[in-house]
CSV table of C-alpha atoms and ligand atoms in Angstrom, one decimal:
chain,number,residue,atom,x,y,z
V,1,MET,CA,-3.5,18.2,41.1
V,2,ARG,CA,-4.0,15.0,39.1
V,3,HIS,CA,-2.6,15.2,35.5
V,4,LEU,CA,-4.0,13.2,32.6
V,5,TYR,CA,-2.1,12.9,29.3
V,6,LEU,CA,-4.2,12.2,26.3
V,7,ILE,CA,-1.7,10.5,24.1
V,8,GLY,CA,-2.4,10.1,20.3
V,9,ILE,CA,-1.0,6.7,19.4
V,10,GLY,CA,-1.5,6.7,15.7
V,11,THR,CA,-3.7,4.3,13.7
V,12,GLY,CA,-2.5,0.7,14.2
V,13,ASN,CA,1.2,0.7,13.7
V,14,PRO,CA,3.0,1.0,17.1
V,15,GLU,CA,5.8,2.9,15.2
V,16,HIS,CA,3.4,5.8,14.8
V,17,MET,CA,4.0,6.6,18.4
V,18,THR,CA,5.9,9.9,18.7
V,19,VAL,CA,8.9,10.5,21.0
V,20,GLN,CA,6.7,13.0,22.9
V,21,GLY,CA,4.1,10.3,23.3
V,22,ILE,CA,6.6,7.7,24.5
V,23,ASN,CA,8.1,10.2,27.0
V,24,ALA,CA,4.7,11.0,28.4
V,25,LEU,CA,3.8,7.3,28.6
V,26,ASN,CA,7.0,6.8,30.7
V,27,ALA,CA,6.3,9.7,32.9
V,28,VAL,CA,2.9,8.5,34.3
V,29,ASP,CA,1.9,6.4,37.3
V,30,VAL,CA,-0.8,4.5,35.5
V,31,VAL,CA,-2.1,3.8,32.0
V,32,PHE,CA,-5.8,3.5,31.2
V,33,ILE,CA,-6.8,1.1,28.3
V,34,PRO,CA,-10.3,1.0,26.9
V,35,ASP,CA,-11.2,-2.7,26.6
V,36,LYS,CA,-14.8,-3.5,26.1
V,37,GLY,CA,-16.0,-3.6,22.5
V,38,GLU,CA,-12.4,-3.2,21.4
V,39,ALA,CA,-11.4,-6.7,22.3
V,40,LYS,CA,-12.8,-8.2,19.1
V,41,THR,CA,-11.2,-5.5,16.9
V,42,GLY,CA,-7.7,-5.9,18.1
V,43,LEU,CA,-7.6,-2.2,18.9
V,44,ALA,CA,-6.9,-2.9,22.6
V,45,ASP,CA,-4.1,-5.2,21.5
V,46,VAL,CA,-2.4,-2.3,19.7
V,47,ARG,CA,-2.5,-0.3,22.9
V,48,ARG,CA,-1.0,-3.2,24.9
V,49,GLU,CA,1.7,-3.7,22.3
V,50,ILE,CA,2.6,-0.1,22.6
V,51,CYS,CA,2.9,-0.4,26.4
V,52,ALA,CA,4.9,-3.6,26.0
V,53,ARG,CA,7.3,-2.0,23.5
V,54,TYR,CA,7.8,1.5,25.0
V,55,LEU,CA,7.1,1.4,28.7
V,56,THR,CA,10.5,1.3,30.4
V,57,ARG,CA,8.9,0.4,33.8
V,58,GLN,CA,7.1,-2.8,33.0
V,59,ASP,CA,5.4,-2.7,36.5
V,60,THR,CA,3.4,0.4,35.5
V,61,PRO,CA,-0.2,-0.6,36.1
V,62,LEU,CA,-2.4,-0.9,33.0
V,63,ILE,CA,-6.0,-0.4,34.0
V,64,ALA,CA,-8.7,-1.6,31.6
V,65,TYR,CA,-12.0,0.2,31.6
V,66,ASP,CA,-15.3,-0.5,30.0
V,67,VAL,CA,-16.6,1.9,27.3
V,68,PRO,CA,-20.4,2.2,27.5
V,69,VAL,CA,-22.2,1.3,24.4
V,70,ARG,CA,-24.1,4.1,22.5
V,71,GLN,CA,-27.9,3.6,22.6
V,72,THR,CA,-29.6,4.5,19.3
V,73,ALA,CA,-33.2,3.5,19.9
V,74,ASP,CA,-35.9,6.2,20.3
V,75,ARG,CA,-33.5,9.2,20.0
V,76,SER,CA,-31.9,11.4,17.4
V,77,TYR,CA,-28.3,11.0,16.5
V,78,THR,CA,-27.3,14.1,18.6
V,79,GLN,CA,-29.3,12.9,21.6
V,80,GLY,CA,-27.8,9.5,21.4
V,81,VAL,CA,-24.2,10.9,21.3
V,82,ASP,CA,-24.9,13.4,24.1
V,83,ALA,CA,-26.2,10.7,26.4
V,84,TRP,CA,-23.3,8.4,25.4
V,85,HIS,CA,-20.8,11.1,26.3
V,86,ALA,CA,-22.5,11.6,29.6
V,87,ASP,CA,-22.2,7.9,30.3
V,88,ILE,CA,-18.5,7.9,29.4
V,89,ALA,CA,-17.9,11.0,31.5
V,90,ALA,CA,-19.3,9.1,34.5
V,91,VAL,CA,-16.9,6.2,33.8
V,92,TYR,CA,-13.9,8.6,33.5
V,93,GLU,CA,-14.8,10.4,36.7
V,94,GLN,CA,-14.9,7.1,38.6
V,95,MET,CA,-11.7,5.8,37.0
V,96,LEU,CA,-9.7,9.0,37.8
V,97,THR,CA,-11.0,9.1,41.4
V,98,ASP,CA,-10.4,5.4,42.0
V,99,ASN,CA,-7.0,5.0,40.4
V,100,MET,CA,-5.1,8.2,40.7
V,101,ALA,CA,-3.6,9.9,43.8
V,102,GLU,CA,-4.6,13.5,44.1
V,103,ASP,CA,-1.2,14.6,42.7
V,104,GLY,CA,-0.8,11.5,40.5
V,105,SER,CA,-0.5,11.2,36.7
V,106,ALA,CA,-2.0,8.9,34.2
V,107,ALA,CA,-2.1,8.3,30.4
V,108,LEU,CA,-5.1,7.6,28.2
V,109,LEU,CA,-4.1,6.2,24.8
V,110,VAL,CA,-6.2,7.7,22.1
V,111,TRP,CA,-6.5,6.2,18.6
V,112,GLY,CA,-4.9,8.4,15.9
V,113,ASP,CA,-4.9,12.0,17.1
V,114,PRO,CA,-7.2,13.1,20.0
V,115,GLY,CA,-8.4,16.1,18.0
V,116,LEU,CA,-9.7,14.4,15.0
V,117,TYR,CA,-13.2,12.8,15.1
V,118,ASP,CA,-12.5,11.7,18.7
V,119,SER,CA,-14.4,12.9,21.7
V,120,THR,CA,-12.0,12.1,24.5
V,121,ILE,CA,-11.1,15.8,25.0
V,122,ARG,CA,-14.7,17.0,25.1
V,123,ILE,CA,-15.8,14.2,27.4
V,124,LEU,CA,-12.9,15.1,29.8
V,125,GLN,CA,-14.1,18.7,29.7
V,126,ARG,CA,-17.5,17.4,30.8
V,127,VAL,CA,-15.8,15.6,33.7
V,128,LEU,CA,-14.1,18.9,34.7
V,129,ALA,CA,-17.4,20.8,34.4
V,130,ARG,CA,-19.0,18.4,36.8
V,131,GLY,CA,-16.5,19.5,39.4
V,132,ASN,CA,-16.3,16.2,41.3
V,133,VAL,CA,-12.6,15.5,40.5
V,134,ALA,CA,-9.7,17.9,40.2
V,135,VAL,CA,-7.6,17.1,37.1
V,136,ASP,CA,-5.5,19.0,34.6
V,137,TYR,CA,-4.7,17.5,31.2
V,138,SER,CA,-2.3,17.7,28.3
V,139,VAL,CA,-2.9,16.6,24.7
V,140,ILE,CA,-0.1,14.8,22.8
V,141,PRO,CA,-0.7,14.8,19.1
V,142,GLY,CA,-0.7,11.6,17.1
V,143,ILE,CA,-0.6,10.4,13.5
V,144,THR,CA,-4.1,10.5,12.1
V,145,SER,CA,-5.8,8.0,9.8
V,146,ILE,CA,-5.7,10.8,7.2
V,147,GLN,CA,-2.0,11.0,7.3
V,148,ALA,CA,-1.8,7.2,7.2
V,149,LEU,CA,-4.0,7.2,4.1
V,150,THR,CA,-2.1,9.8,2.1
V,151,ALA,CA,1.3,8.4,3.1
V,152,SER,CA,0.3,4.8,2.1
V,153,HIS,CA,-1.0,6.1,-1.3
V,154,ARG,CA,2.0,8.4,-1.6
V,155,ILE,CA,-0.1,11.4,-2.4
V,156,PRO,CA,-0.4,15.0,-1.1
V,157,LEU,CA,-3.6,15.7,0.8
V,158,ASN,CA,-4.5,18.9,-1.0
V,159,LEU,CA,-4.2,20.2,-4.5
V,160,VAL,CA,-2.0,23.3,-4.8
V,161,GLY,CA,-3.7,26.2,-3.1
V,162,LYS,CA,-7.0,24.3,-2.7
V,163,PRO,CA,-9.1,23.5,0.3
V,164,VAL,CA,-9.9,20.0,1.8
V,165,GLU,CA,-13.0,19.0,3.6
V,166,ILE,CA,-13.0,16.3,6.2
V,167,THR,CA,-16.4,14.8,6.5
V,168,THR,CA,-18.4,11.7,7.2
V,169,GLY,CA,-20.3,9.4,4.9
V,170,ARG,CA,-23.6,10.8,6.1
V,171,ARG,CA,-22.6,14.3,4.9
V,172,LEU,CA,-20.5,13.6,1.8
V,173,ALA,CA,-23.2,14.2,-0.8
V,174,ALA,CA,-23.8,17.7,0.6
V,175,SER,CA,-20.3,18.9,-0.4
V,176,PHE,CA,-18.5,16.7,-2.9
V,177,PRO,CA,-17.8,17.6,-5.7
V,178,ALA,CA,-20.1,20.7,-5.8
V,179,LEU,CA,-18.4,22.6,-3.0
V,180,VAL,CA,-15.0,21.0,-2.6
V,181,GLY,CA,-12.5,19.4,-4.9
V,182,THR,CA,-11.0,17.2,-2.2
V,183,ALA,CA,-13.0,15.4,0.5
V,184,VAL,CA,-11.7,13.0,3.1
V,185,VAL,CA,-14.4,10.7,4.3
V,186,MET,CA,-14.3,9.0,7.7
V,187,LEU,CA,-16.8,7.0,9.7
V,188,ASP,CA,-18.6,5.9,6.6
V,189,GLY,CA,-20.7,2.8,7.3
V,190,GLU,CA,-22.8,3.3,4.2
V,191,GLN,CA,-20.2,3.5,1.5
V,192,ALA,CA,-21.3,7.0,0.4
V,193,PHE,CA,-18.8,7.0,-2.4
V,194,ALA,CA,-21.0,4.6,-4.3
V,195,LYS,CA,-23.7,7.2,-4.6
V,196,ILE,CA,-21.4,9.9,-6.1
V,197,GLU,CA,-22.0,10.0,-9.8
V,198,ASP,CA,-19.1,11.9,-11.3
V,199,PRO,CA,-17.1,10.5,-14.1
V,200,ASP,CA,-14.1,12.6,-13.3
V,201,ALA,CA,-13.8,11.9,-9.6
V,202,PHE,CA,-10.9,9.9,-8.3
V,203,ILE,CA,-10.8,7.8,-5.1
V,204,TYR,CA,-8.0,6.7,-2.8
V,205,TRP,CA,-9.3,4.1,-0.3
V,206,GLY,CA,-7.6,2.4,2.6
V,207,ALA,CA,-8.6,-0.1,5.3
V,208,TYR,CA,-6.8,-1.3,8.5
V,209,LEU,CA,-4.1,1.4,7.7
V,210,GLY,CA,-0.9,0.9,9.6
V,211,THR,CA,-1.6,-2.7,10.5
V,212,ASP,CA,-0.4,-5.9,8.8
V,213,ASP,CA,-3.8,-6.2,7.2
V,214,GLU,CA,-3.7,-2.8,5.4
V,215,ILE,CA,-5.6,-2.7,2.1
V,216,LEU,CA,-5.2,0.0,-0.5
V,217,LEU,CA,-7.3,0.6,-3.6
V,218,SER,CA,-7.4,3.7,-5.9
V,219,GLY,CA,-8.6,4.7,-9.3
V,220,ARG,CA,-11.4,6.5,-11.2
V,221,LEU,CA,-14.3,6.3,-8.9
V,222,ALA,CA,-16.7,4.9,-11.6
V,223,ASP,CA,-14.2,2.1,-12.4
V,224,VAL,CA,-13.2,1.1,-8.9
V,225,ALA,CA,-16.3,1.7,-6.7
V,226,PRO,CA,-17.7,-1.8,-7.2
V,227,THR,CA,-14.2,-3.4,-6.4
V,228,ILE,CA,-13.9,-1.3,-3.3
V,229,ALA,CA,-17.4,-2.2,-2.1
V,230,ALA,CA,-16.8,-5.9,-2.7
V,231,THR,CA,-13.3,-5.8,-1.1
V,232,ARG,CA,-14.7,-3.9,1.9
V,233,ALA,CA,-17.5,-6.4,2.4
V,234,ALA,CA,-15.2,-9.4,2.1
V,235,ALA,CA,-12.6,-7.9,4.5
V,236,ARG,CA,-15.3,-7.0,7.0
V,237,ALA,CA,-16.7,-10.5,6.9
V,238,ARG,CA,-13.2,-12.0,7.3
V,239,HIS,CA,-12.2,-9.8,10.2
V,240,GLY,CA,-15.6,-9.3,11.8
V,241,TRP,CA,-15.0,-5.5,11.7
V,242,ILE,CA,-13.5,-2.8,9.5
V,243,MET,CA,-12.0,0.6,9.8
V,244,ASP,CA,-11.7,2.4,6.5
V,245,ILE,CA,-11.2,5.9,5.2
V,246,TYR,CA,-11.0,7.5,1.7
V,247,LEU,CA,-10.1,10.6,-0.2
V,248,LEU,CA,-12.2,11.8,-3.1
V,249,ARG,CA,-10.6,14.2,-5.6
V,250,LYS,CA,-11.9,16.1,-8.5
V,251,GLY,CA,-9.5,18.4,-10.4
V,252,GLN,CA,-5.8,18.7,-10.9
V,253,ASP,CA,-3.0,20.9,-9.5
V,254,PHE,CA,-2.9,24.3,-11.4
V,255,ASP,CA,-6.2,23.7,-13.2
V,256,ASP,CA,-7.6,27.1,-12.5
F,1,SAM,C1,-13.7,7.7,15.7
F,1,SAM,S1,-12.7,8.0,14.3
F,1,SAM,C2,-11.1,8.2,15.0
F,1,SAM,C3,-10.2,9.0,14.1
F,1,SAM,C4,-8.8,9.1,14.8
F,1,SAM,N1,-8.8,9.9,15.9
F,1,SAM,C5,-7.7,9.6,13.8
F,1,SAM,O1,-7.0,10.5,14.2
F,1,SAM,O2,-7.7,9.1,12.7
F,1,SAM,C6,-12.7,6.5,13.5
F,1,SAM,C7,-12.5,6.6,12.0
F,1,SAM,O3,-11.2,6.9,11.7
F,1,SAM,C8,-10.8,6.2,10.5
F,1,SAM,N2,-9.7,5.3,10.9
F,1,SAM,C9,-9.1,5.2,12.0
F,1,SAM,N3,-8.1,4.4,12.0
F,1,SAM,C10,-8.0,3.8,10.8
F,1,SAM,C11,-7.2,2.8,10.2
F,1,SAM,N4,-6.2,2.2,10.8
F,1,SAM,N5,-7.5,2.5,8.9
F,1,SAM,C12,-8.5,3.1,8.2
F,1,SAM,N6,-9.3,4.1,8.8
F,1,SAM,C13,-9.1,4.4,10.0
F,1,SAM,C14,-12.0,5.4,10.0
F,1,SAM,O4,-12.7,6.3,9.1
F,1,SAM,C15,-12.8,5.3,11.3
F,1,SAM,O5,-14.2,5.1,11.0
């Protein structure tokens, strides 16, 4: 049966690759690289750099595939994502059928860790459910943007004995700080931190983590929120895109 390795590649620094990931990369017949839409962000370049650095057989085929664009018009968020995943599943199915022998192996390089705010696993499960192509798969964990953020800021993720919520900008206001003392916010296009009015909250923000362009800012939220918003806007304009993440904290170790 075909075997697909979903390899977590970390978040921009090729040195985030684990030995397990490198070994899997070197065990496969072909490597799939998402290209479309990622060209402008340099994300495809990181994947190519990883292949150039770590592939011991430089003749391993790298096959680029187009990622369909999510349609948002006339549909709810959930409907849009569902239809988008169906489109990607169709691309995967074709790609696996066309480029893998029935007993062949391939790698798909997944940003960060495949289990965190990434749908590669669930889209592959759709492909399996369709039943048109026989494929087994393994997941190789990767360094997440959360780990990259806390490591760069040199902080622990959690307060002693306290929970952490991982959420999106859309949902932040529903939980922080009323329900959780630590929230990690990903996929925030609306800068939801700017709407949190809490004088005691602290923020640790990072953009382009792991890359040469990494930016870090931290401080009392009320003091640094305007600086983060301005820095984010300027960086986004300069690069044409941005990937950022932040941790909001209220409270201290041993404060209860
Ligand atoms: C679709 S999610 C993918 C997360 C990824 N699977 C992981 O393990 O981190 C994309 C979000 O992750 C965060 N992210 C990923 N890479 C990042 C980086 N290098 N710097 C800052 N944030 C990053 C951003 O919040 C971005 O909106």
